[in-house]
Amino acid sequence: DAGVIQSPRHEVTEMGQEVTLRCKPISGHDYLFWYRQTMMRGLELLIYFNNNVPIDDSGMPEDRFSAKMPNASFSTLKIQPSEPRDSAVYFCASTSTPDQQPQHFGDGTRLSIL
Amino acid sequence: AQSVAQPEDQVNVAEGNPLTVKCTYSVSGNPYLFWYVQYPNRGLQFLLKYITGDNLVKGSYGFEAEFNKSQTSFHLKKPSALVSDSALYFCAVRDRGGGFKTIFGAGTRLFVKA
């Protein structure tokens, strides 16, 4: 079975540009999570969805970040405008009820903002 | 507030020797506890989880973890380490009945020397 699929795997762009990260969760999973991983801050939860509805976005760093889930098989995380401090690895993960289930992670998008 | 502590940034062990990666947590109630492993340029992979019952949980690749309620610990163990076990290990907790928000530790890097 296909796992969580993220694209692109690597993104290099200049400061001020819009960045869009994409995620396809595992089919049948009704929870989707976006995380950011850096050396300094470790793994941070940015936002998570249940049945395409955002449940907790308290980890979204600022208004430059937005996330959407238009359907059960697709989600995007956008940064506009991007800044060098946004450079990190961004992970998408999915899981399903009951709440004892582990999360399944994609292989991440390595984002570099110059 | 919920928290997870992995007191060691790095653990070094010789191949064939037993290994332990430590984790302590602070959360109200009885949490679900997880261990994940991350290899370079990959997402986190689920190793094992504690839900209830036997305090010794067995997982993938010969790993096991011991839940200790009085010490609020969930240490990861393996009787005989392999060089291929070298990776970054994350302990995680989730509040039982509190939704899907999962708190991850900072990670412990395991080096297994041949």
XYZ file of N, CA and C in Angstrom:
684
model
N 0.848 -1.196 0.000
C 0.000 0.000 0.000
C 0.881 1.242 0.000
N 0.444 2.280 -0.711
C 1.198 3.510 -0.730
C 1.106 4.172 0.633
N 2.216 4.768 1.046
C 2.203 5.501 2.302
C 1.774 6.928 2.067
N 2.125 7.796 3.000
C 1.854 9.219 2.863
C 2.832 9.778 1.831
N 2.293 10.514 0.871
C 3.122 11.024 -0.216
C 3.202 12.536 -0.141
N 4.434 13.041 -0.098
C 4.646 14.481 -0.046
C 5.400 14.934 -1.299
N 5.073 16.141 -1.727
C 5.805 16.731 -2.843
C 5.882 18.245 -2.660
N 6.951 18.863 -3.152
C 8.158 18.217 -3.658
C 9.000 17.664 -2.504
N 10.017 16.894 -2.789
C 10.917 16.411 -1.735
C 11.902 17.498 -1.314
N 12.264 18.329 -2.257
C 13.176 19.438 -1.972
C 12.645 20.685 -2.656
N 12.792 21.817 -1.969
C 12.368 23.087 -2.540
C 13.379 24.146 -2.114
N 13.921 24.826 -3.097
C 14.820 25.949 -2.825
C 14.227 27.165 -3.511
N 14.031 28.226 -2.761
C 13.435 29.406 -3.336
C 13.970 30.643 -2.635
N 13.687 31.775 -3.195
C 14.200 33.027 -2.620
C 13.186 33.632 -1.659
N 13.716 34.328 -0.719
C 12.895 35.024 0.268
C 11.821 35.866 -0.426
N 10.624 35.814 0.108
C 9.524 36.592 -0.436
C 8.627 35.814 -1.383
N 9.103 34.676 -1.849
C 8.306 33.880 -2.778
C 7.273 33.057 -2.021
N 6.220 32.693 -2.733
C 5.215 31.797 -2.169
C 5.686 30.352 -2.326
N 5.492 29.590 -1.269
C 5.865 28.171 -1.273
C 4.617 27.336 -0.994
N 4.421 26.286 -1.752
C 3.294 25.385 -1.535
C 3.802 23.960 -1.390
N 3.504 23.363 -0.257
C 3.871 21.978 0.008
C 2.605 21.138 -0.073
N 2.745 19.934 -0.598
C 1.589 19.099 -0.872
C 1.672 17.756 -0.158
N 0.514 17.210 0.167
C 0.473 15.949 0.895
C -0.743 15.130 0.469
N -0.491 13.855 0.243
C -1.583 12.896 0.000
C -1.547 11.883 1.138
N -2.556 11.867 1.979
C -2.551 10.921 3.105
C -2.868 9.501 2.657
N -2.711 8.572 3.562
C -3.084 7.200 3.294
C -4.607 7.107 3.150
N -5.041 6.397 2.140
C -6.472 6.270 1.887
C -7.180 5.665 3.097
N -8.286 6.316 3.491
C -9.055 5.835 4.637
C -8.697 6.505 5.944
N -7.579 7.188 5.984
C -7.204 7.909 7.189
C -7.989 9.211 7.265
N -8.509 9.500 8.465
C -9.343 10.696 8.600
C -8.685 11.818 9.387
N -7.425 11.601 9.794
C -6.675 12.656 10.460
C -5.410 12.948 9.657
N -5.110 14.234 9.516
C -3.900 14.640 8.799
C -3.195 15.724 9.602
N -1.873 15.589 9.689
C -1.057 16.480 10.510
C 0.045 17.091 9.652
N 0.379 18.335 9.949
C 1.559 18.973 9.384
C 2.534 19.306 10.525
N 3.790 18.882 10.344
C 4.843 19.141 11.320
C 5.998 19.870 10.632
N 6.783 20.549 11.463
C 8.022 21.159 11.000
C 9.144 20.652 11.897
N 10.271 20.279 11.267
C 11.407 19.764 12.027
C 12.631 20.621 11.768
N 13.231 21.129 12.830
C 14.489 21.868 12.760
C 15.417 21.364 13.856
N 16.685 21.620 13.685
C 17.659 21.220 14.705
C 17.371 21.939 16.021
N 17.023 23.205 15.929
C 16.870 24.013 17.138
C 15.587 23.688 17.903
N 14.498 23.443 17.176
C 13.192 23.332 17.828
C 12.618 21.914 17.783
N 13.322 21.001 17.117
C 12.831 19.639 17.044
C 11.609 19.532 16.157
N 10.698 18.640 16.533
C 9.490 18.373 15.743
C 8.324 19.165 16.338
N 7.773 20.056 15.540
C 6.675 20.906 15.995
C 5.408 20.608 15.208
N 4.306 20.442 15.913
C 3.016 20.298 15.247
C 2.523 21.672 14.814
N 2.219 21.807 13.535
C 1.721 23.085 13.031
C 0.199 23.127 13.053
N -0.430 22.086 12.516
C -1.881 22.054 12.392
C -2.305 20.618 12.158
N -3.551 20.283 12.583
C -4.065 18.996 12.169
C -5.554 19.075 11.828
N -5.954 18.190 10.945
C -7.304 18.138 10.398
C -7.966 16.807 10.788
N -9.282 16.875 10.930
C -10.093 15.672 11.052
C -11.219 15.772 10.038
N -11.327 14.766 9.190
C -12.349 14.797 8.137
C -12.338 16.122 7.374
N -11.137 16.557 7.030
C -10.884 17.734 6.207
C -11.091 19.057 6.941
N -11.449 19.024 8.204
C -11.711 20.239 8.974
C -10.540 20.508 9.914
N -10.006 21.736 9.915
C -8.900 22.033 10.850
C -9.384 21.964 12.292
N -8.657 21.220 13.117
C -9.032 21.025 14.504
C -8.190 21.896 15.428
N -6.916 21.958 15.168
C -6.008 22.711 16.034
C -4.916 23.329 15.170
N -4.941 24.646 15.057
C -3.910 25.346 14.283
C -3.050 26.221 15.178
N -3.022 25.912 16.448
C -2.290 26.747 17.397
C -0.785 26.733 17.175
N -0.296 25.759 16.439
C 1.130 25.688 16.165
C 1.568 26.429 14.917
N 0.650 26.954 14.175
C 1.004 27.712 12.972
C 1.713 28.981 13.427
N 2.943 29.193 12.946
C 3.762 30.255 13.521
C 3.225 31.667 13.318
N 2.649 31.963 12.217
C 2.133 33.312 11.974
C 1.260 33.290 10.725
N 0.713 34.452 10.432
C -0.268 34.526 9.347
C 0.324 34.202 7.984
N 1.610 34.179 7.877
C 2.221 33.835 6.590
C 1.980 32.376 6.245
N 1.630 31.582 7.244
C 1.385 30.156 7.041
C -0.112 29.895 6.946
N -0.495 29.059 5.982
C -1.882 28.631 5.874
C -1.920 27.192 5.381
N -2.934 26.466 5.798
C -3.096 25.072 5.386
C -4.537 24.820 5.010
N -4.711 23.969 4.002
C -6.039 23.615 3.550
C -6.114 22.121 3.301
N -7.327 21.629 3.372
C -7.566 20.229 3.027
C -8.883 20.179 2.262
N -8.837 20.390 0.956
C -10.066 20.479 0.172
C -10.815 19.163 0.039
N -10.104 18.047 0.208
C -10.771 16.748 0.171
C -9.952 15.744 0.972
N -10.460 14.548 1.078
C -9.843 13.543 1.959
C -8.499 13.052 1.466
N -8.136 13.366 0.231
C -6.907 12.808 -0.314
C -5.855 13.857 -0.636
N -6.034 15.082 -0.144
C -5.088 16.115 -0.524
C -5.080 17.249 0.494
N -3.870 17.696 0.817
C -3.719 18.854 1.690
C -2.534 19.686 1.217
N -2.595 20.981 1.478
C -1.498 21.879 1.148
C -1.124 22.718 2.356
N 0.144 23.045 2.420
C 0.659 23.995 3.395
C 1.349 25.099 2.595
N 0.887 26.339 2.781
C 1.447 27.451 2.025
C 2.160 28.425 2.948
N 3.232 28.979 2.443
C 3.956 30.035 3.144
C 4.062 31.209 2.178
N 3.521 32.341 2.584
C 3.532 33.518 1.723
C 3.499 34.793 2.565
N 4.546 35.621 2.518
C 5.812 35.404 1.821
C 6.768 34.553 2.661
N 7.638 33.839 1.995
C 8.590 32.990 2.717
C 9.769 33.813 3.241
N 10.354 33.327 4.344
C 11.504 33.975 4.954
C 12.568 32.909 5.230
N 13.839 33.318 5.327
C 14.906 32.333 5.574
C 14.664 31.483 6.825
N 14.053 32.056 7.851
C 13.812 31.300 9.084
C 12.756 30.196 8.922
N 12.095 30.164 7.772
C 11.138 29.089 7.490
C 11.840 27.834 6.978
N 13.131 27.931 6.730
C 13.880 26.773 6.248
C 13.827 25.651 7.273
N 13.389 24.476 6.823
C 13.167 23.342 7.721
C 12.755 22.146 6.865
N 12.548 21.025 7.530
C 11.916 19.884 6.881
C 10.467 19.840 7.359
N 9.551 19.807 6.418
C 8.130 19.788 6.728
C 7.586 18.387 6.456
N 6.935 17.844 7.477
C 6.367 16.496 7.373
C 4.852 16.547 7.419
N 4.277 15.663 6.673
C 2.851 15.394 6.734
C 2.685 13.986 7.306
N 1.670 13.800 8.117
C 1.390 12.481 8.692
C -0.111 12.248 8.684
N -0.512 11.000 8.661
C -1.942 10.703 8.732
C -2.172 9.509 9.642
N -3.403 9.414 10.137
C -3.800 8.302 10.984
C -5.317 8.212 10.984
N -5.827 7.235 11.717
C -7.272 7.044 11.764
C -7.687 6.679 13.184
N -8.971 6.796 13.448
C -9.503 6.390 14.747
C -9.413 4.869 14.873
N -9.340 4.315 16.102
C -9.393 5.005 17.387
C -8.113 5.747 17.718
N -8.139 6.512 18.811
C -7.059 7.456 19.063
C -5.783 6.796 19.565
N -5.755 5.492 19.645
C -4.523 4.802 20.029
C -3.664 4.473 18.827
N -4.112 4.825 17.650
C -3.376 4.491 16.437
C -2.150 5.380 16.272
N -1.033 4.837 15.778
C 0.149 5.665 15.520
C -0.047 6.495 14.257
N 0.813 7.457 14.082
C 0.791 8.271 12.874
C 1.739 7.682 11.834
N 1.377 7.867 10.571
C 2.203 7.426 9.455
C 2.733 8.680 8.774
N 4.050 8.787 8.703
C 4.684 9.999 8.189
C 5.123 9.831 6.739
N 5.020 10.939 5.996
C 5.669 11.000 4.707
C 7.161 11.240 4.890
N 7.890 11.277 3.785
C 9.334 11.462 3.856
C 9.766 12.923 3.890
N 8.793 13.823 3.899
C 9.094 15.212 4.150
C 9.464 16.020 2.921
N 9.366 17.329 3.092
C 9.855 18.296 2.100
C 10.939 19.118 2.772
N 12.128 19.080 2.199
C 13.228 19.897 2.731
C 13.158 21.253 2.058
N 12.842 22.279 2.818
C 12.640 23.628 2.292
C 13.810 24.532 2.666
N 14.373 25.161 1.671
C 15.459 26.119 1.892
C 15.046 27.452 1.307
N 15.019 28.475 2.138
C 14.666 29.824 1.703
C 15.951 30.660 1.714
N 16.333 31.149 0.568
C 17.597 31.885 0.444
C 17.419 33.378 0.688
N 0.768 20.915 31.899
C 1.019 20.782 30.467
C 1.739 19.459 30.203
N 1.443 18.882 29.061
C 2.076 17.631 28.693
C 3.510 17.882 28.243
N 4.379 16.968 28.574
C 5.760 17.083 28.111
C 6.409 15.717 28.043
N 7.432 15.634 27.219
C 8.212 14.408 27.057
C 9.678 14.791 27.137
N 10.442 14.048 27.900
C 11.863 14.321 28.035
C 12.671 13.112 27.588
N 13.605 13.355 26.728
C 14.593 12.348 26.356
C 15.923 12.918 26.833
N 16.410 12.464 27.974
C 17.531 13.135 28.639
C 18.866 13.027 27.918
N 18.988 12.096 27.008
C 20.261 11.911 26.303
C 20.122 12.348 24.851
N 21.014 13.274 24.446
C 21.018 13.666 23.040
C 21.548 12.531 22.167
N 22.463 11.754 22.738
C 23.124 10.713 21.960
C 23.428 9.525 22.866
N 23.292 8.350 22.286
C 23.652 7.111 22.978
C 24.590 6.329 22.068
N 25.709 5.912 22.621
C 26.687 5.120 21.880
C 26.740 3.714 22.461
N 26.708 2.725 21.597
C 26.746 1.340 22.055
C 27.479 0.501 21.012
N 28.152 -0.529 21.469
C 28.835 -1.431 20.559
C 27.872 -2.476 20.020
N 28.084 -2.871 18.788
C 27.233 -3.891 18.177
C 27.235 -5.153 19.026
N 26.057 -5.724 19.215
C 25.925 -6.923 20.020
C 25.610 -6.655 21.476
N 25.856 -5.444 21.917
C 25.544 -5.074 23.300
C 24.092 -4.631 23.425
N 23.523 -4.713 24.635
C 22.164 -4.197 24.809
C 22.146 -2.677 24.763
N 21.018 -2.145 24.332
C 20.881 -0.690 24.283
C 19.626 -0.254 25.026
N 19.693 0.953 25.570
C 18.543 1.581 26.214
C 18.504 3.042 25.797
N 17.345 3.493 25.367
C 17.112 4.904 25.083
C 16.007 5.361 26.030
N 16.305 6.393 26.805
C 15.426 6.771 27.903
C 14.368 7.786 27.507
N 13.225 7.665 28.173
C 12.119 8.596 27.955
C 11.326 8.723 29.243
N 11.066 9.948 29.655
C 10.143 10.198 30.756
C 9.094 11.186 30.275
N 7.947 11.142 30.893
C 6.850 11.978 30.419
C 6.109 12.605 31.591
N 5.391 13.659 31.265
C 4.527 14.313 32.246
C 3.220 14.629 31.549
N 2.182 13.925 31.952
C 0.870 14.141 31.341
C -0.188 13.693 32.329
N -1.313 14.348 32.295
C -2.401 13.985 33.195
C -3.041 12.686 32.731
N -3.506 11.902 33.657
C -4.204 10.679 33.303
C -3.271 9.594 32.825
N -3.816 8.671 32.048
C -3.050 7.542 31.517
C -2.845 7.749 30.020
N -1.653 8.098 29.624
C -1.444 8.410 28.210
C -1.198 7.176 27.363
N -1.325 7.354 26.067
C -0.766 6.409 25.112
C 0.696 6.831 24.905
N 1.571 5.844 24.786
C 2.993 6.117 24.628
C 3.506 5.437 23.372
N 4.369 6.118 22.648
C 4.855 5.623 21.363
C 6.367 5.818 21.264
N 6.981 4.965 20.458
C 8.353 5.178 19.996
C 8.358 5.152 18.476
N 9.104 6.110 17.916
C 9.296 6.194 16.485
C 10.798 6.236 16.202
N 11.167 5.826 14.991
C 12.559 5.900 14.550
C 12.619 6.694 13.247
N 13.675 7.469 13.099
C 13.855 8.247 11.869
C 15.241 7.977 11.300
N 15.277 7.507 10.070
C 16.528 7.325 9.336
C 16.786 8.565 8.485
N 18.031 8.783 8.078
C 18.349 10.003 7.316
C 17.459 10.194 6.092
N 16.968 11.408 5.946
C 16.147 11.803 4.798
C 14.841 11.020 4.688
N 14.359 10.541 5.812
C 13.119 9.802 5.840
C 12.197 10.369 6.921
N 10.927 10.033 6.819
C 9.986 10.403 7.866
C 10.082 9.468 9.059
N 9.373 9.812 10.115
C 9.366 8.959 11.305
C 8.608 7.670 11.009
N 9.128 6.583 11.550
C 8.473 5.284 11.398
C 8.080 4.761 12.774
N 6.886 4.263 12.887
C 6.367 3.726 14.127
C 7.101 2.444 14.517
N 7.517 2.363 15.801
C 8.182 1.166 16.310
C 7.268 0.341 17.224
N 6.675 1.018 18.201
C 5.828 0.316 19.155
C 5.007 1.315 19.948
N 4.013 0.789 20.655
C 3.153 1.642 21.460
C 2.709 0.908 22.719
N 2.439 1.689 23.757
C 1.828 1.165 24.974
C 0.412 1.721 25.072
N -0.527 0.778 25.208
C -1.919 1.181 25.365
C -2.393 0.820 26.771
N -2.273 -0.436 27.120
C -2.685 -0.910 28.432
C -2.136 -2.316 28.619
N -2.244 -2.841 29.838
C -1.868 -4.230 30.053
C -0.416 -4.404 30.412
N 0.223 -5.390 29.823
C 1.592 -5.762 30.123
C 2.524 -4.559 29.990
N 3.347 -4.353 31.001
C 4.234 -3.184 30.981
C 5.375 -3.319 29.974
N 5.655 -4.514 29.509
C 6.703 -4.726 28.512
C 6.039 -4.879 27.147
N 6.355 -3.955 26.279
C 5.746 -3.932 24.951
C 6.799 -4.327 23.923
N 6.442 -5.219 23.033
C 7.362 -5.629 21.977
C 6.954 -4.976 20.656
N 7.968 -4.583 19.881
C 7.683 -3.903 18.639
C 8.504 -4.428 17.483
N 8.694 -3.555 16.506
C 9.389 -3.937 15.279
C 10.892 -4.044 15.500
N 11.548 -4.827 14.652
C 13.006 -4.931 14.573
C 13.645 -5.375 15.886
N 12.921 -6.089 16.730
C 13.467 -6.601 17.970
C 13.469 -5.615 19.122
N 12.890 -4.442 18.918
C 12.819 -3.449 19.988
C 11.675 -3.762 20.950
N 11.863 -3.335 22.171
C 10.829 -3.429 23.190
C 10.929 -2.205 24.083
N 9.877 -1.950 24.827
C 9.884 -0.808 25.737
C 9.174 -1.195 27.017
N 9.674 -0.620 28.098
C 9.117 -0.922 29.407
C 8.415 0.291 29.981
N 7.140 0.138 30.243
C 6.334 1.199 30.838
C 6.428 1.098 32.349
N 6.746 2.218 32.986
C 6.826 2.271 34.437
C 5.989 3.443 34.909
N 4.813 3.133 35.443
C 3.880 4.197 35.794
C 4.394 5.046 36.956
N 5.002 4.421 37.943
C 5.453 5.163 39.117
C 6.585 6.121 38.781
N 7.410 5.737 37.827
C 8.505 6.608 37.417
C 8.165 7.415 36.165
N 6.969 7.283 35.677
C 6.507 7.935 34.431
C 7.587 7.834 33.354
N 8.019 6.599 33.117
C 9.052 6.375 32.110
C 8.592 5.343 31.094
N 9.220 5.401 29.943
C 8.899 4.464 28.857
C 10.186 4.284 28.058
N 11.131 3.550 28.627
C 12.449 3.387 28.023
C 12.429 2.349 26.912
N 13.119 2.664 25.847
C 13.240 1.765 24.687
C 14.466 0.883 24.882
N 14.314 -0.405 24.561
C 15.413 -1.334 24.780
C 15.536 -2.312 23.626
N 16.750 -2.849 23.519
C 16.976 -3.937 22.576
C 18.101 -4.798 23.138
N 17.952 -6.092 23.172
C 18.951 -6.953 23.821
C 20.302 -6.954 23.113
N 20.304 -6.822 21.791
C 21.547 -6.897 21.033
C 21.490 -5.907 19.876
N 22.289 -4.857 19.968
C 22.231 -3.786 18.976
C 22.899 -4.181 17.664
N 22.361 -3.629 16.583
C 22.930 -3.794 15.255
C 23.403 -2.444 14.730
N 24.410 -2.464 13.871
C 24.878 -1.205 13.264
C 23.718 -0.516 12.550
N 22.851 -1.293 11.955
C 21.711 -0.738 11.208
C 20.662 -0.082 12.116
N 20.797 -0.243 13.421
C 19.894 0.434 14.359
C 20.263 1.905 14.545
N 21.406 2.300 14.048
C 21.834 3.696 14.177
C 20.832 4.615 13.489
N 20.254 5.514 14.254
C 19.184 6.386 13.748
C 18.808 7.352 14.861
N 17.781 8.144 14.591
C 17.232 9.095 15.563
C 15.929 8.515 16.104
N 15.802 8.465 17.419
C 14.647 7.841 18.058
C 13.841 8.884 18.821
N 12.524 8.819 18.627
C 11.625 9.765 19.262
C 10.620 9.030 20.144
N 10.471 9.521 21.364
C 9.415 9.096 22.260
C 8.248 10.076 22.098
N 7.022 9.587 22.207
C 5.864 10.467 22.029
C 4.746 10.044 22.962
N 3.952 11.032 23.383
C 2.811 10.753 24.257
C 1.555 11.404 23.698
N 0.452 10.762 23.965
C -0.845 11.292 23.547
C -1.817 11.096 24.699
N -2.524 12.159 25.048
C -3.469 12.096 26.152
C -4.630 11.174 25.774
N -4.889 10.186 26.585
C -5.962 9.236 26.318
C -7.309 9.967 26.374
N -8.035 9.919 25.288
C -9.326 10.586 25.221
C -9.234 12.075 24.974
N -8.031 12.549 24.745
C -7.842 13.979 24.554
C -7.601 14.374 23.120
N -8.018 13.531 22.198
C -7.812 13.846 20.803
C -6.515 13.283 20.290
N -6.120 13.735 19.135
C -4.975 13.130 18.459
C -3.693 13.940 18.576
N -3.710 15.009 19.357
C -2.496 15.805 19.472
C -1.431 14.994 20.188
N -0.291 14.839 19.569
C 0.796 14.016 20.090
C 1.989 14.891 20.385
N 2.572 14.712 21.562
C 3.761 15.465 21.953
C 4.983 14.580 21.747
N 5.947 15.080 20.979
C 7.167 14.322 20.696
C 8.319 14.855 21.550
N 9.184 13.945 21.951
C 10.425 14.338 22.589
C 11.382 14.923 21.577
N 12.516 15.402 22.082
C 13.498 16.066 21.223
C 14.300 15.091 20.384
N 14.210 13.821 20.717
C 14.933 12.816 19.958
C 16.270 12.458 20.577
N 16.661 11.196 20.414
C 17.960 10.702 20.863
C 18.632 10.010 19.688
N 19.855 10.451 19.415
C 20.579 9.829 18.303
C 21.343 8.615 18.833
N 21.104 7.490 18.208
C 21.768 6.242 18.584
C 22.860 5.914 17.585
N 24.059 5.725 18.094
C 25.180 5.266 17.271
C 25.581 3.869 17.731
N 25.572 2.937 16.808
C 26.007 1.577 17.104
C 27.305 1.325 16.333
N 28.370 1.050 17.078
C 29.681 0.845 16.456
C 29.918 -0.630 16.190
N 30.488 -0.894 15.044
C 30.806 -2.287 14.675
C 31.985 -2.826 15.484
